[in-house]
Amino acid sequence: MSIEVRPLGVKCNIQCQYCYQNPQRDAGNIPSQFDVARMKAELERAGSNFTIFGGEPLLVPEPVLEELWAFGLERFGTNGIQTNGSLINDRHLRLFKKYKVNVGISVDGPDDLNDVRWAGTLSATREATAKTHAAIERLVREGLTPSLIVTLHRNNATADKLPRMRDWFRYLDMLGITSARLHDLEIESPAIGAKYGLTVDEQVAAFLDFAALETGLRGLRFDVFS
């Protein structure tokens, strides 16, 4: 496990309805200033590679990202970022390549199956989802094949949703994605659990379904099973 570096704390450009960081945002606990020199000093002391995280880390100014990744490459030989992918631009791609950044994308499925990763309105949410999926495809084309984190909940992992998720993972496998992490939903409040949580039986059924799917995939693996 790498160290998380979060210059802007939990600041994000979308509003995932289940996010465990929402209480921090609701309380206004989002930093407006950060000290890159202190971050680098602490990373030097820790002596480990790191992942730039959020919230949404691509809200961090690009010169700051470059400074941190230049340090990470020189000191540890590698870098990482975990992002929802909707903000990735040409300059980010150049930085990813230059500084050997391993890109992780957080996404819960295609189209409406990703709607819990809300962006304020339905149209804005679908637009952000489309940008995320376009970014995944482009990263693969650019030789920067990302890993994925997929959170399982009522909007994407009940019995009626699993066939579409299987088709999506088959498409990702064909595209060249090789690693995906399946997250059981982290429930921070009874309201979130009631609205988005799966029952224990549904959780077991979903994980068994994806385990069976994995045996027929060419290269994509769900790391939870290993």
CSV table of C-alpha atoms in Angstrom, one decimal:
chain,number,residue,atom,x,y,z
A,1,MET,CA,0.0,0.0,0.0
A,2,SER,CA,1.4,3.4,-1.0
A,3,ILE,CA,1.1,6.7,0.9
A,4,GLU,CA,-1.7,9.0,0.0
A,5,VAL,CA,-0.9,12.7,-0.7
A,6,ARG,CA,-3.9,15.0,-0.7
A,7,PRO,CA,-2.9,18.6,-1.2
A,8,LEU,CA,-6.6,19.7,-1.4
A,9,GLY,CA,-7.9,17.2,1.1
A,10,VAL,CA,-11.4,16.0,0.1
A,11,LYS,CA,-12.2,18.7,-2.5
A,12,CYS,CA,-13.9,17.1,-5.5
A,13,ASN,CA,-15.6,18.1,-8.7
A,14,ILE,CA,-18.4,15.6,-8.3
A,15,GLN,CA,-20.6,14.5,-5.4
A,16,CYS,CA,-20.7,10.7,-5.1
A,17,GLN,CA,-23.8,10.1,-3.0
A,18,TYR,CA,-22.2,7.3,-0.9
A,19,CYS,CA,-18.7,8.9,-0.5
A,20,TYR,CA,-17.2,8.4,3.0
A,21,GLN,CA,-15.6,11.8,2.7
A,22,ASN,CA,-18.9,13.7,2.5
A,23,PRO,CA,-19.1,14.4,6.2
A,24,GLN,CA,-15.8,16.2,5.9
A,25,ARG,CA,-17.0,18.3,3.0
A,26,ASP,CA,-20.3,19.0,4.7
A,27,ALA,CA,-18.3,20.4,7.6
A,28,GLY,CA,-16.2,22.6,5.4
A,29,ASN,CA,-13.0,20.7,6.1
A,30,ILE,CA,-11.3,21.5,2.8
A,31,PRO,CA,-7.9,23.1,2.9
A,32,SER,CA,-7.3,26.2,0.7
A,33,GLN,CA,-3.6,26.2,1.2
A,34,PHE,CA,-0.9,23.6,1.2
A,35,ASP,CA,2.9,23.4,1.7
A,36,VAL,CA,4.6,21.3,-1.0
A,37,ALA,CA,8.0,21.5,0.7
A,38,ARG,CA,6.5,20.0,3.9
A,39,MET,CA,4.8,17.3,1.9
A,40,LYS,CA,8.1,16.4,0.2
A,41,ALA,CA,9.9,16.4,3.5
A,42,GLU,CA,7.4,14.0,5.1
A,43,LEU,CA,7.5,11.7,2.0
A,44,GLU,CA,11.3,11.7,2.3
A,45,ARG,CA,11.0,10.8,5.9
A,46,ALA,CA,8.5,8.0,5.2
A,47,GLY,CA,10.7,6.6,2.4
A,48,SER,CA,7.9,5.2,0.3
A,49,ASN,CA,6.3,5.8,-3.1
A,50,PHE,CA,3.0,7.7,-3.0
A,51,THR,CA,-0.3,8.2,-4.7
A,52,ILE,CA,-1.8,11.7,-5.2
A,53,PHE,CA,-5.4,11.3,-3.9
A,54,GLY,CA,-8.5,13.4,-3.1
A,55,GLY,CA,-11.3,14.2,-3.3
A,56,GLU,CA,-10.3,14.7,-6.9
A,57,PRO,CA,-6.6,15.2,-7.2
A,58,LEU,CA,-6.7,16.7,-10.7
A,59,LEU,CA,-8.1,19.8,-9.1
A,60,VAL,CA,-4.6,20.3,-7.8
A,61,PRO,CA,-2.8,22.9,-10.1
A,62,GLU,CA,-0.7,21.2,-12.8
A,63,PRO,CA,2.6,22.8,-11.7
A,64,VAL,CA,2.1,21.3,-8.2
A,65,LEU,CA,1.4,17.9,-9.6
A,66,GLU,CA,4.5,18.1,-11.7
A,67,GLU,CA,6.7,19.2,-8.7
A,68,LEU,CA,5.4,16.3,-6.7
A,69,TRP,CA,5.8,13.8,-9.5
A,70,ALA,CA,9.3,15.0,-10.4
A,71,PHE,CA,10.2,14.4,-6.7
A,72,GLY,CA,8.5,11.0,-6.7
A,73,LEU,CA,10.3,9.8,-9.9
A,74,GLU,CA,13.7,11.0,-8.7
A,75,ARG,CA,13.3,9.6,-5.2
A,76,PHE,CA,11.2,6.4,-5.7
A,77,GLY,CA,11.2,5.8,-9.5
A,78,THR,CA,7.4,5.7,-9.8
A,79,ASN,CA,4.3,7.7,-9.1
A,80,GLY,CA,0.5,7.2,-8.8
A,81,ILE,CA,-2.8,9.0,-8.9
A,82,GLN,CA,-6.4,7.9,-8.1
A,83,THR,CA,-8.9,10.0,-10.0
A,84,ASN,CA,-12.5,9.9,-11.4
A,85,GLY,CA,-10.9,10.7,-14.7
A,86,SER,CA,-13.4,13.3,-15.9
A,87,LEU,CA,-10.8,16.1,-15.8
A,88,ILE,CA,-7.9,14.4,-17.6
A,89,ASN,CA,-6.5,16.6,-20.4
A,90,ASP,CA,-3.6,16.5,-22.8
A,91,ARG,CA,-1.2,18.2,-20.3
A,92,HIS,CA,-2.0,15.6,-17.7
A,93,LEU,CA,-1.3,12.8,-20.2
A,94,ARG,CA,2.1,14.3,-20.9
A,95,LEU,CA,2.8,14.5,-17.1
A,96,PHE,CA,1.7,10.9,-16.7
A,97,LYS,CA,4.1,9.7,-19.3
A,98,LYS,CA,7.0,11.9,-18.3
A,99,TYR,CA,6.9,11.0,-14.6
A,100,LYS,CA,5.9,7.3,-14.8
A,101,VAL,CA,2.5,7.9,-13.2
A,102,ASN,CA,0.4,4.8,-12.6
A,103,VAL,CA,-3.2,5.9,-13.1
A,104,GLY,CA,-6.1,4.5,-11.2
A,105,ILE,CA,-9.7,5.4,-12.3
A,106,SER,CA,-12.7,5.3,-9.9
A,107,VAL,CA,-15.8,4.4,-11.8
A,108,ASP,CA,-18.8,2.2,-11.0
A,109,GLY,CA,-20.1,1.2,-14.5
A,110,PRO,CA,-21.4,2.4,-17.8
A,111,ASP,CA,-24.1,5.1,-18.3
A,112,ASP,CA,-26.8,5.1,-15.6
A,113,LEU,CA,-25.0,2.4,-13.5
A,114,ASN,CA,-22.5,5.2,-12.6
A,115,ASP,CA,-25.2,7.7,-11.6
A,116,VAL,CA,-24.5,7.5,-7.9
A,117,ARG,CA,-21.2,9.3,-8.7
A,118,TRP,CA,-23.4,12.4,-9.0
A,119,ALA,CA,-22.2,15.7,-10.6
A,120,GLY,CA,-25.1,17.9,-9.6
A,121,THR,CA,-27.7,17.2,-12.3
A,122,LEU,CA,-28.5,14.1,-14.3
A,123,SER,CA,-27.1,15.6,-17.5
A,124,ALA,CA,-23.9,16.7,-15.8
A,125,THR,CA,-23.5,13.3,-14.2
A,126,ARG,CA,-23.9,11.5,-17.6
A,127,GLU,CA,-21.5,14.0,-19.2
A,128,ALA,CA,-18.9,13.3,-16.4
A,129,THR,CA,-19.4,9.6,-16.8
A,130,ALA,CA,-18.9,9.8,-20.6
A,131,LYS,CA,-15.7,11.8,-20.0
A,132,THR,CA,-14.4,9.2,-17.5
A,133,HIS,CA,-15.0,6.4,-20.0
A,134,ALA,CA,-13.4,8.3,-22.8
A,135,ALA,CA,-10.4,8.9,-20.6
A,136,ILE,CA,-10.1,5.2,-19.9
A,137,GLU,CA,-10.1,4.5,-23.6
A,138,ARG,CA,-7.6,7.2,-24.4
A,139,LEU,CA,-5.2,6.1,-21.5
A,140,VAL,CA,-5.1,2.7,-23.1
A,141,ARG,CA,-4.4,4.1,-26.5
A,142,GLU,CA,-1.6,6.2,-25.1
A,143,GLY,CA,0.1,3.2,-23.4
A,144,LEU,CA,-1.0,4.3,-20.0
A,145,THR,CA,-3.5,1.5,-19.2
A,146,PRO,CA,-5.2,2.4,-15.9
A,147,SER,CA,-6.4,0.2,-13.1
A,148,LEU,CA,-10.0,0.6,-11.9
A,149,ILE,CA,-11.7,0.8,-8.6
A,150,VAL,CA,-15.4,-0.2,-8.8
A,151,THR,CA,-17.7,0.2,-5.8
A,152,LEU,CA,-20.6,-2.2,-5.6
A,153,HIS,CA,-24.0,-0.9,-4.5
A,154,ARG,CA,-27.7,-1.1,-5.3
A,155,ASN,CA,-27.3,0.9,-8.5
A,156,ASN,CA,-24.8,-1.5,-10.1
A,157,ALA,CA,-24.7,-4.9,-8.3
A,158,THR,CA,-28.2,-6.1,-7.7
A,159,ALA,CA,-29.3,-9.2,-9.7
A,160,ASP,CA,-30.9,-7.1,-12.5
A,161,LYS,CA,-27.8,-5.0,-13.0
A,162,LEU,CA,-25.2,-7.8,-13.0
A,163,PRO,CA,-25.7,-8.7,-16.7
A,164,ARG,CA,-24.8,-5.2,-17.8
A,165,MET,CA,-21.8,-5.1,-15.5
A,166,ARG,CA,-20.6,-8.4,-16.9
A,167,ASP,CA,-20.9,-7.0,-20.4
A,168,TRP,CA,-19.0,-3.9,-19.3
A,169,PHE,CA,-16.2,-5.9,-17.8
A,170,ARG,CA,-15.9,-8.0,-20.9
A,171,TYR,CA,-15.6,-4.8,-23.0
A,172,LEU,CA,-12.9,-3.5,-20.6
A,173,ASP,CA,-11.1,-6.8,-20.9
A,174,MET,CA,-11.2,-6.5,-24.7
A,175,LEU,CA,-10.0,-2.9,-24.4
A,176,GLY,CA,-6.9,-4.1,-22.5
A,177,ILE,CA,-7.7,-3.3,-18.9
A,178,THR,CA,-5.9,-5.9,-16.7
A,179,SER,CA,-6.7,-4.9,-13.1
A,180,ALA,CA,-9.9,-3.9,-11.3
A,181,ARG,CA,-10.6,-3.7,-7.6
A,182,LEU,CA,-14.1,-4.4,-6.4
A,183,HIS,CA,-15.0,-2.4,-3.3
A,184,ASP,CA,-17.9,-3.4,-1.1
A,185,LEU,CA,-19.7,-0.2,-0.3
A,186,GLU,CA,-18.4,1.6,2.8
A,187,ILE,CA,-21.5,2.6,4.7
A,188,GLU,CA,-21.1,5.7,6.9
A,189,SER,CA,-24.7,6.3,7.9
A,190,PRO,CA,-28.0,4.3,8.1
A,191,ALA,CA,-29.4,6.5,5.4
A,192,ILE,CA,-26.6,5.6,3.0
A,193,GLY,CA,-27.0,1.9,3.9
A,194,ALA,CA,-30.8,2.0,3.3
A,195,LYS,CA,-30.5,3.7,0.0
A,196,TYR,CA,-27.4,2.2,-1.6
A,197,GLY,CA,-26.3,-0.8,0.5
A,198,LEU,CA,-26.7,-4.4,-0.7
A,199,THR,CA,-28.0,-7.1,1.5
A,200,VAL,CA,-25.4,-9.7,2.6
A,201,ASP,CA,-27.0,-12.2,0.2
A,202,GLU,CA,-26.7,-9.7,-2.7
A,203,GLN,CA,-23.1,-8.9,-1.8
A,204,VAL,CA,-22.2,-12.6,-1.8
A,205,ALA,CA,-24.1,-13.2,-5.1
A,206,ALA,CA,-22.3,-10.2,-6.8
A,207,PHE,CA,-18.8,-11.3,-5.7
A,208,LEU,CA,-19.5,-14.9,-6.8
A,209,ASP,CA,-20.8,-13.6,-10.1
A,210,PHE,CA,-17.7,-11.6,-10.8
A,211,ALA,CA,-15.4,-14.4,-9.7
A,212,ALA,CA,-17.1,-16.7,-12.2
A,213,LEU,CA,-16.8,-14.0,-14.9
A,214,GLU,CA,-13.1,-13.7,-14.3
A,215,THR,CA,-12.4,-17.2,-15.4
A,216,GLY,CA,-13.6,-16.3,-18.9
A,217,LEU,CA,-11.8,-13.0,-19.3
A,218,ARG,CA,-8.6,-12.8,-21.3
A,219,GLY,CA,-6.5,-10.5,-19.1
A,220,LEU,CA,-8.7,-8.6,-16.7
A,221,ARG,CA,-8.4,-9.7,-13.0
A,222,PHE,CA,-10.2,-8.6,-9.9
A,223,ASP,CA,-7.5,-8.3,-7.4
A,224,VAL,CA,-9.8,-9.0,-4.4
A,225,PHE,CA,-9.9,-12.7,-5.4
A,226,SER,CA,-6.1,-13.0,-5.1
